[in-house]
Amino acid sequence: MLKLCKRWSRSHTRRVVWPVCQRKRFSGVSGEATFLESVNMYFDRAAALTDLSAGRLEYMKACESVLRITIPFRDSEGKMQTVIAYRAHHSTHRTPVKGGIRMSASVDISETMALASLMTWKCAVVDVPFGGAKGGIRLDGSTVTEAQREKIIRSYALELTQANMIGPGLDVPAPDMGTGPKDMVWIRDTYKSFRHADVDADGCVTGKPLESGGIRGRLEATGQGVYFVGREFMKLEEEVLKTGLTPGVEGKRVIIQGYGNVGSWSAFFYHKADCKVVTIIERDFYLENEDGLDITALREHFDKTGSIQNFPGGKTVTDGDSAKGLENDCDILIPAALEQQINLSNADNIKARLIIEAANGPTTPGAQEILHKKGVVIIPDLLANAGGVVVSYFEWLKNLSHVRFGRLSRRFEERRGATLVKALSSLKSVDLSPEMRQEIIRGATESDFASSGLEDTMIIALGETVDTSKRLGVDLRTAAYVNAITKVAVVEKQRNNIFF
Ligand SMILES: NC(=O)C1=CN([C@@H]2O[C@H](COP(=O)(O)OP(=O)(O)OC[C@H]3O[C@@H](n4cnc5c(N)ncnc54)[C@H](OP(=O)(O)O)[C@@H]3O)[C@@H](O)[C@H]2O)C=CC1
Ligand SMILES: O=C(O)CCC(=O)C(=O)O
């Protein structure tokens, strides 16, 4: 695709599509590569193991275009404020492009481009047929009212619509850090008001609530994927041996950073699988219990108080930097908050033997080197947290087909199951328990399809990654990038871009 380079303005918002060559360099953790530089370093390391030409790799690495938007709004004192927002398209080798929208005070163009790039490689790792994109709104969501937030989100969606950077066949955003289902409804509604004749308009965004075209299972999908990938990895004896742990997730001590969407659902699934969640780290404190936190009771506490702080079933530690909790004793560490949390300043002190990257970009290249030397295994972000985009893909398919998964077949399957049970019951040699009967009779629901489709996808992607890592003798991140780059290159070559 040609790099976009347009500039235009309208009365209430301004939009600029920046040619990527104008991007600035932004700093990250002091003395370390920025997030974008890290993603590119990981890409380069893997790219060197492919037989693709340097020119093609350079093109594949670059971010195709970035839309920059300025959104005005009036704060609670009536003063005019401006919010900067972005939408980056890393690769349109497949369309639509896909990726969440982050809302945070630390959003910048460089971070958005890094996240968009990760989306390209992530979709390829799990065979989701999308290109990579990401959005960012530079705003601390807790500083605005709901009405102000709605206006900002709708303005953002309006600008994307007018720039042709949203639509079921163009670009399909979703939630990321700081955004959620309600924001997705405002986006869908804004898009639909301009494209009201588009029968597929619901597919312009995923992560919507069920009543507004969402799918059962998207809310928990990223955390559930983080669980599936960890559970399957822990079954691979040869791989587990490298960590020094015993096979199986059961009984393992887990630390989770971030109790938002991804962190809370990861906690739920690991706890359900009989792991001990011993520490949960939030921005200003961490919560610990050596015997494992009761995650069900913790959820109730969160729902009542709006925070996990002072949960009576654990000790809340507020003194000092909460990231110190990453260094607590555990088997598995699941960073599920921000990028660059595991860096040169703390990598030496990490006790975990397995790190499952639920967040995007939580480990810097410098930290990774230290951890690898210590024998720590890292299941990388582009594989570990892909569950969100996988179930987003299912939501998009649901929106385009205009029917809930299982609606046409469930009753039919149940009748056939009942006939089978009847036939089996007539055989004296067969003794079916009530649970077995129920399992045979029950037709698959939408949740069953979403969850089993996600499970299958994560198992296949982990298998492919482990195979490549063994074949090339490289770590899992490099292997996942090699697989992703190879898959994207096939599509690039087949389409034979006329601009090459
Ligand atoms: N949502 C999704 O489907 C996907 C998300 N991801 C990635 O997962 C990560 C988390 O996203 P998500 O759960 O959606 O975001 P949320 O906004 O739902 O939650 C983020 C959580 O992290 C906490 N947090 C913020 N800063 C810190 C910090 N410095 N130390 C500890 N905790 C902190 C937040 O606390 P507070 O509320 O105080 O800010 C919040 O509890 C991000 O990296 C995101 O890109 C990846 C794939 C899909
Ligand atoms: O669900 C999606 O489409 C995107 C999720 C996302 O932003 C991510 O995986 O980082």
XYZ file of C-alpha atoms and ligand atoms in Angstrom:
558
model
C 0.000 0.000 0.000
C 1.152 3.544 -0.689
C 2.167 5.491 2.372
C -0.538 8.034 3.055
C 0.450 11.668 3.212
C -2.598 13.902 3.386
C -3.539 16.802 5.555
C -6.893 18.422 5.956
C -8.917 20.078 8.647
C -12.489 20.686 9.654
C -14.175 23.022 12.050
C -14.243 20.987 15.263
C -11.489 18.398 14.934
C -8.249 18.176 13.010
C -6.888 15.176 11.311
C -3.466 14.559 9.895
C -2.254 11.402 8.218
C 1.483 11.436 8.868
C 3.901 9.909 6.478
C 5.764 7.444 8.625
C 9.140 8.953 7.741
C 8.207 11.962 9.940
C 7.882 9.893 13.093
C 9.811 10.970 16.130
C 11.877 8.879 18.456
C 10.388 8.614 21.919
C 12.180 7.417 25.010
C 11.049 4.469 27.126
C 12.669 3.015 30.253
C 15.903 4.887 30.848
C 18.898 3.350 29.087
C 16.820 0.762 27.240
C 15.272 0.434 23.828
C 11.859 2.072 23.458
C 8.837 -0.177 23.052
C 8.859 0.393 19.283
C 12.585 -0.246 19.070
C 12.092 -3.449 21.092
C 9.404 -4.753 18.721
C 11.678 -3.950 15.781
C 14.657 -5.612 17.460
C 12.631 -8.774 18.025
C 11.529 -8.591 14.380
C 15.116 -8.158 13.128
C 16.381 -11.072 15.175
C 13.781 -13.387 13.649
C 13.981 -11.867 10.168
C 17.665 -12.815 9.995
C 16.597 -16.464 10.210
C 14.337 -16.264 7.151
C 15.441 -16.317 3.522
C 13.570 -13.091 2.694
C 15.439 -10.234 1.043
C 16.540 -7.265 3.135
C 14.331 -4.955 1.038
C 11.200 -7.024 1.593
C 11.891 -7.307 5.318
C 12.402 -3.559 5.626
C 9.027 -2.992 3.955
C 7.316 -5.572 6.169
C 8.755 -4.041 9.336
C 7.653 -0.483 8.589
C 4.340 0.966 9.761
C 2.294 1.892 6.685
C 0.487 4.957 7.985
C -0.633 6.792 11.097
C -3.664 9.015 11.457
C -3.261 11.755 14.060
C -6.377 13.414 15.384
C -6.919 16.343 17.736
C -10.212 16.261 19.613
C -11.475 19.284 21.547
C -13.787 19.026 24.535
C -14.915 21.211 27.431
C -13.760 20.101 30.880
C -15.989 20.287 33.967
C -15.010 23.945 34.523
C -16.040 24.827 30.965
C -12.424 25.223 29.775
C -11.500 23.926 26.357
C -9.109 20.975 26.375
C -7.512 19.075 23.521
C -6.986 15.340 23.325
C -4.503 13.827 20.871
C -5.392 10.471 19.367
C -3.936 8.092 16.780
C -4.821 5.154 14.587
C -1.852 3.327 13.130
C -2.047 0.832 10.276
C 1.049 -1.299 10.420
C 0.224 -3.691 7.599
C -2.674 -3.949 5.172
C -1.357 -7.145 3.559
C -4.747 -8.487 4.644
C -7.855 -6.445 5.258
C -9.586 -5.511 7.410
C -6.806 -4.477 9.729
C -7.424 -5.120 13.415
C -6.325 -3.902 16.810
C -7.651 -2.350 19.989
C -7.902 1.273 21.085
C -5.877 2.239 24.141
C -6.891 5.142 26.367
C -4.122 6.277 28.692
C -2.233 9.443 29.576
C 0.973 7.862 28.283
C -0.249 7.105 24.749
C 2.043 8.453 22.039
C 2.618 7.825 18.344
C 5.587 5.555 18.954
C 3.695 3.311 21.387
C 0.711 3.128 19.013
C 2.978 2.081 16.148
C 4.653 -0.581 18.299
C 1.257 -1.978 19.275
C 0.061 -1.920 15.642
C 3.146 -3.836 14.552
C 2.550 -6.442 17.260
C -0.999 -6.853 15.931
C 0.295 -7.818 12.466
C 2.541 -10.538 13.866
C -0.012 -11.658 16.460
C -2.773 -12.171 13.869
C -0.360 -14.196 11.745
C 0.738 -16.381 14.685
C -2.878 -17.428 15.348
C -3.976 -17.468 11.687
C -6.513 -14.679 12.084
C -6.877 -13.280 8.545
C -6.374 -9.599 9.391
C -3.670 -6.989 8.999
C -2.335 -5.117 12.027
C -3.550 -1.803 13.458
C -3.864 -0.040 16.801
C -5.477 3.079 18.192
C -4.463 5.337 21.030
C -6.226 8.192 22.819
C -3.913 10.190 25.035
C -6.170 10.699 28.054
C -6.454 9.450 31.624
C -10.032 8.178 31.461
C -10.540 8.747 35.194
C -10.262 12.548 34.723
C -13.368 12.949 32.530
C -17.087 12.488 33.103
C -19.012 9.827 31.223
C -20.572 12.489 28.970
C -17.129 13.947 28.152
C -15.777 10.501 27.479
C -18.673 9.696 25.145
C -18.047 12.877 23.195
C -14.343 12.108 22.858
C -14.953 8.518 21.757
C -17.644 9.559 19.285
C -15.393 12.296 17.848
C -12.632 9.730 17.437
C -15.022 7.342 15.670
C -16.306 10.152 13.443
C -12.767 11.010 12.358
C -11.973 7.359 11.656
C -15.178 7.087 9.611
C -14.408 10.161 7.560
C -10.825 9.048 6.979
C -12.062 5.638 5.802
C -10.120 4.064 8.648
C -12.966 2.075 10.145
C -15.430 -0.369 8.612
C -16.064 -4.124 8.531
C -13.837 -4.510 5.460
C -11.317 -1.786 6.312
C -10.328 -1.539 9.937
C -12.080 -3.132 12.905
C -11.015 -1.704 16.300
C -11.655 -3.353 19.688
C -10.970 -2.612 23.369
C -7.456 -2.348 24.765
C -6.161 -0.898 28.014
C -8.503 1.806 29.325
C -11.403 1.088 26.958
C -14.256 -1.402 27.113
C -17.587 -2.589 25.677
C -19.433 0.700 26.282
C -16.870 2.635 24.214
C -17.269 0.066 21.437
C -21.041 0.703 21.316
C -20.462 4.454 20.912
C -18.021 3.710 18.100
C -20.410 1.319 16.359
C -23.298 3.757 16.774
C -21.299 6.692 15.374
C -20.091 4.648 12.411
C -23.616 3.371 11.756
C -25.102 6.856 11.727
C -22.849 7.655 8.750
C -23.095 4.255 7.056
C -26.715 3.439 7.881
C -27.223 1.481 4.647
C -24.327 -0.828 5.425
C -25.989 -4.063 6.531
C -22.672 -5.264 7.973
C -22.075 -2.097 10.007
C -22.063 -4.012 13.327
C -18.829 -5.631 12.164
C -17.004 -2.268 12.226
C -15.815 -2.898 15.796
C -15.569 -5.881 18.174
C -15.704 -6.248 21.934
C -19.273 -4.930 21.931
C -21.774 -5.959 24.610
C -23.900 -8.945 23.666
C -27.049 -6.869 23.143
C -25.213 -4.659 20.644
C -23.811 -7.375 18.417
C -21.128 -8.781 20.694
C -20.271 -12.423 21.164
C -20.366 -14.520 24.312
C -16.790 -15.060 25.465
C -15.015 -11.928 24.168
C -14.796 -10.277 27.588
C -12.821 -13.151 29.083
C -11.113 -14.239 25.835
C -7.653 -12.737 26.370
C -7.356 -14.112 29.916
C -8.742 -17.458 28.811
C -6.200 -17.609 25.971
C -3.426 -16.768 28.464
C -4.646 -19.759 30.472
C -4.945 -22.171 27.518
C -1.429 -21.384 26.326
C 0.040 -21.786 29.830
C -1.857 -25.020 30.499
C -0.745 -26.539 27.190
C 2.853 -25.426 27.626
C 2.961 -27.037 31.057
C 1.970 -30.367 29.466
C 5.084 -30.376 27.217
C 7.530 -32.270 29.408
C 10.600 -31.473 27.325
C 9.808 -27.733 27.417
C 8.816 -27.701 31.091
C 12.124 -29.387 31.960
C 13.908 -26.237 30.719
C 12.075 -24.144 33.342
C 12.984 -26.432 36.237
C 9.276 -26.771 37.127
C 7.269 -29.975 37.244
C 4.702 -30.533 34.463
C 1.091 -29.376 34.913
C -0.291 -26.009 36.029
C -2.030 -27.439 39.100
C -0.529 -26.171 42.355
C 1.793 -23.671 40.658
C 2.273 -20.311 42.390
C 1.322 -17.428 40.123
C 1.905 -13.669 40.227
C -0.270 -11.398 38.088
C 0.428 -7.732 37.375
C -2.720 -5.718 36.589
C -6.253 -6.521 37.691
C -8.048 -5.099 34.653
C -9.749 -7.115 31.947
C -6.822 -9.384 31.085
C -5.348 -9.714 34.585
C -8.639 -10.433 36.366
C -9.684 -13.105 33.861
C -6.213 -14.672 33.916
C -6.516 -14.843 37.717
C -9.951 -16.440 37.363
C -8.832 -19.191 34.987
C -5.552 -20.049 36.761
C -7.335 -20.135 40.126
C -10.037 -22.400 38.648
C -7.261 -24.755 37.492
C -6.026 -25.097 41.105
C -3.099 -22.710 40.822
C -2.264 -20.481 43.790
C -2.431 -16.823 42.808
C -0.012 -15.526 45.447
C 0.393 -11.875 44.385
C -1.628 -9.394 42.334
C 0.081 -6.113 41.529
C -1.800 -2.906 40.856
C -0.501 0.580 40.059
C -0.015 1.788 43.673
C 0.046 -1.395 45.754
C 0.174 -5.130 45.620
C -1.867 -7.791 47.333
C -0.282 -11.017 48.555
C -1.162 -14.283 50.244
C 1.407 -17.088 50.364
C -1.388 -19.695 50.495
C -3.086 -18.279 47.426
C -5.762 -15.571 47.156
C -9.396 -16.657 46.979
C -10.129 -15.195 43.542
C -13.916 -15.643 43.807
C -14.036 -13.697 47.070
C -11.599 -11.162 45.628
C -13.932 -10.526 42.677
C -16.818 -9.911 45.098
C -14.640 -7.456 47.040
C -13.727 -5.694 43.783
C -17.370 -5.487 42.679
C -18.349 -4.004 46.055
C -15.480 -1.529 46.518
C -14.165 -0.895 42.993
C -10.674 -2.067 43.965
C -8.826 -5.119 45.239
C -7.056 -2.965 47.821
C -7.569 -4.011 51.478
C -9.076 -7.362 50.490
C -9.352 -9.121 53.871
C -8.112 -12.413 52.392
C -4.644 -11.007 51.692
C -2.065 -8.443 52.774
C -2.107 -5.109 50.942
C 1.412 -3.720 50.531
C 1.431 0.009 49.806
C 4.945 1.110 50.731
C 7.382 1.661 47.892
C 7.122 0.844 44.219
C 4.327 -1.678 43.580
C 6.417 -3.241 40.778
C 8.533 -4.764 43.587
C 5.764 -7.374 43.740
C 7.091 -8.748 40.427
C 10.113 -9.960 42.390
C 8.064 -12.042 44.865
C 8.610 -15.769 44.958
C 6.506 -17.707 42.408
C 6.618 -20.272 39.589
C 4.737 -18.365 36.894
C 4.675 -14.610 36.349
C 1.888 -13.094 34.245
C 2.449 -9.399 33.479
C -0.995 -8.112 32.389
C -0.640 -4.331 32.649
C 1.852 -2.231 30.715
C 4.856 -2.553 28.443
C 8.471 -2.545 29.720
C 7.571 -3.669 33.250
C 10.282 -6.340 33.265
C 13.452 -4.432 32.450
C 17.129 -4.086 33.308
C 16.272 -2.730 36.753
C 14.461 -5.846 37.968
C 15.201 -8.786 35.603
C 17.927 -10.141 37.902
C 15.505 -10.274 40.823
C 12.650 -12.063 39.069
C 12.074 -15.449 40.727
C 9.546 -16.868 38.239
C 10.684 -19.744 36.021
C 8.005 -19.128 33.388
C 6.744 -15.737 32.197
C 3.502 -15.641 30.222
C 3.188 -12.230 28.569
C -0.480 -11.257 28.870
C 0.378 -7.568 28.342
C 1.827 -6.269 25.094
C 5.576 -5.703 25.286
C 6.096 -6.273 29.035
C 9.707 -7.504 28.692
C 12.528 -5.365 27.293
C 15.216 -7.034 25.128
C 17.820 -6.343 27.831
C 15.700 -8.044 30.475
C 14.969 -10.941 28.158
C 18.692 -11.579 27.750
C 19.199 -11.717 31.521
C 16.178 -13.965 31.991
C 17.244 -16.356 29.249
C 20.669 -16.649 30.869
C 18.905 -17.632 34.101
C 16.944 -20.303 32.180
C 13.604 -18.518 32.482
C 11.208 -19.374 29.656
C 9.050 -16.594 28.182
C 5.827 -17.271 26.282
C 5.738 -14.082 24.216
C 2.918 -11.545 23.930
C 2.195 -12.148 20.244
C 1.243 -15.716 21.157
C 0.157 -15.529 24.809
C -2.352 -12.680 24.588
C -3.765 -13.457 21.131
C -7.000 -14.857 22.598
C -8.631 -11.423 22.434
C -8.183 -10.981 18.726
C -9.132 -14.615 18.077
C -12.557 -14.201 19.674
C -12.857 -10.732 18.097
C -12.476 -12.539 14.779
C -15.364 -14.835 15.774
C -17.447 -11.770 16.703
C -16.740 -10.216 13.320
C -17.769 -13.471 11.584
C -20.976 -13.465 13.653
C -21.702 -9.879 12.625
C -21.165 -10.637 8.938
C -23.306 -13.764 9.070
C -26.024 -12.036 11.118
C -26.725 -15.094 13.210
C -25.649 -16.375 16.606
C -23.316 -19.396 16.391
C -25.291 -22.566 17.099
C -28.703 -21.002 16.452
C -29.413 -23.145 13.399
C -27.937 -26.390 14.652
C -28.322 -26.649 18.418
C -31.827 -28.121 18.659
C -31.056 -30.527 15.808
C -27.882 -31.735 17.545
C -29.779 -32.211 20.809
C -32.430 -34.368 19.131
C -29.765 -36.499 17.496
C -27.925 -36.791 20.829
C -31.134 -37.902 22.553
C -31.659 -40.595 19.905
C -28.107 -41.819 20.419
C -28.580 -41.962 24.203
C -31.824 -43.896 23.715
C -30.093 -46.385 21.410
C -27.132 -46.815 23.772
C -29.411 -47.231 26.782
C -31.115 -50.184 25.107
C -27.787 -52.039 25.077
C -27.273 -53.983 28.273
C -23.471 -53.681 28.065
C -23.598 -49.845 28.105
C -24.063 -47.991 31.374
C -24.264 -44.236 30.840
C -23.992 -41.948 33.869
C -26.445 -38.976 34.007
C -23.475 -36.651 33.280
C -22.495 -38.673 30.193
C -26.095 -38.616 28.924
C -26.236 -34.858 29.410
C -22.894 -34.384 27.635
C -24.053 -36.410 24.607
C -27.434 -34.679 24.392
C -26.368 -31.073 24.925
C -26.056 -29.066 21.688
C -23.199 -26.558 21.420
C -23.947 -22.958 22.462
C -22.240 -19.821 21.236
C -19.963 -19.857 24.330
C -18.990 -23.453 23.561
C -18.039 -22.491 20.010
C -16.094 -19.389 21.073
C -14.247 -21.181 23.839
C -13.434 -24.355 21.872
C -12.424 -22.330 18.798
C -10.123 -20.275 21.020
C -8.682 -23.371 22.703
C -7.984 -25.042 19.369
C -6.357 -21.904 17.954
C -4.094 -21.396 20.964
C -3.011 -25.054 21.009
C -2.148 -25.008 17.293
C -0.260 -21.699 17.590
C 1.725 -22.906 20.618
C 2.550 -26.162 18.791
C 3.791 -24.302 15.713
C 5.874 -21.965 17.875
C 7.465 -24.774 19.896
C 8.213 -26.739 16.700
C 9.992 -23.761 15.122
C 11.870 -23.045 18.333
C 13.176 -26.627 18.376
C 13.947 -26.684 14.648
C 15.956 -23.455 14.766
C 17.230 -23.757 18.317
C 15.798 -20.375 19.288
C 13.610 -18.970 22.073
C 9.811 -18.919 21.763
C 9.594 -15.216 20.896
C 12.016 -15.512 18.017
C 10.182 -18.636 16.842
C 6.785 -16.909 16.938
C 8.183 -13.955 14.928
C 9.794 -16.317 12.380
C 6.443 -18.064 11.857
C 4.552 -14.767 11.632
C 7.018 -13.130 9.221
C 6.994 -16.230 7.026
C 3.189 -16.317 6.877
C 2.868 -12.613 6.112
C 5.571 -12.877 3.427
C 3.621 -15.615 1.631
C 0.569 -13.346 1.401
C 2.731 -10.377 0.369
C 4.413 -12.401 -2.386
C 1.173 -13.927 -3.657
C -0.570 -10.588 -4.014
C 2.466 -9.360 -5.947
C 1.989 -5.731 -4.937
C 2.074 -3.693 -8.157
C 3.871 -0.862 -6.386
C 6.976 -2.996 -5.751
N -8.141 -6.153 26.456
C -7.682 -7.051 25.607
O -8.445 -7.829 25.007
C -6.220 -7.175 25.352
C -5.283 -6.496 26.105
N -3.950 -6.734 25.913
C -2.942 -6.063 26.717
O -3.106 -6.428 28.088
C -2.693 -5.349 28.934
C -3.812 -5.008 29.877
O -4.961 -4.629 29.120
P -6.425 -4.608 29.747
O -6.535 -5.628 30.806
O -7.359 -4.607 28.623
O -6.442 -3.166 30.407
P -7.347 -2.632 31.595
O -7.412 -1.171 31.407
O -8.618 -3.401 31.673
O -6.499 -2.996 32.888
C -5.187 -2.590 33.098
C -4.886 -2.819 34.561
O -3.503 -2.592 34.816
C -3.404 -1.679 35.905
N -2.180 -0.903 35.819
C -1.939 0.228 35.111
N -0.683 0.639 35.306
C -0.121 -0.239 36.157
C 1.145 -0.348 36.756
N 2.105 0.542 36.503
N 1.366 -1.380 37.596
C 0.410 -2.275 37.855
N -0.815 -2.222 37.330
C -1.082 -1.217 36.492
C -4.628 -0.819 35.778
O -4.859 -0.099 36.966
P -5.586 1.349 36.892
O -7.022 1.007 36.655
O -5.271 1.921 38.213
O -4.973 2.082 35.744
C -5.658 -1.890 35.466
O -6.044 -2.571 36.622
C -2.258 -4.231 27.987
O -0.882 -4.358 27.738
C -3.032 -4.549 26.706
O -2.429 -3.995 25.566
C -3.507 -7.643 24.992
C -4.392 -8.330 24.227
C -5.809 -8.097 24.283
O -9.596 -7.833 19.832
C -8.931 -7.216 19.017
O -9.287 -7.045 17.880
C -7.598 -6.594 19.370
C -7.049 -6.942 20.702
C -5.778 -6.171 20.924
O -5.768 -4.969 20.849
C -4.542 -6.869 21.189
O -4.478 -8.087 21.004
O -3.564 -6.216 21.592
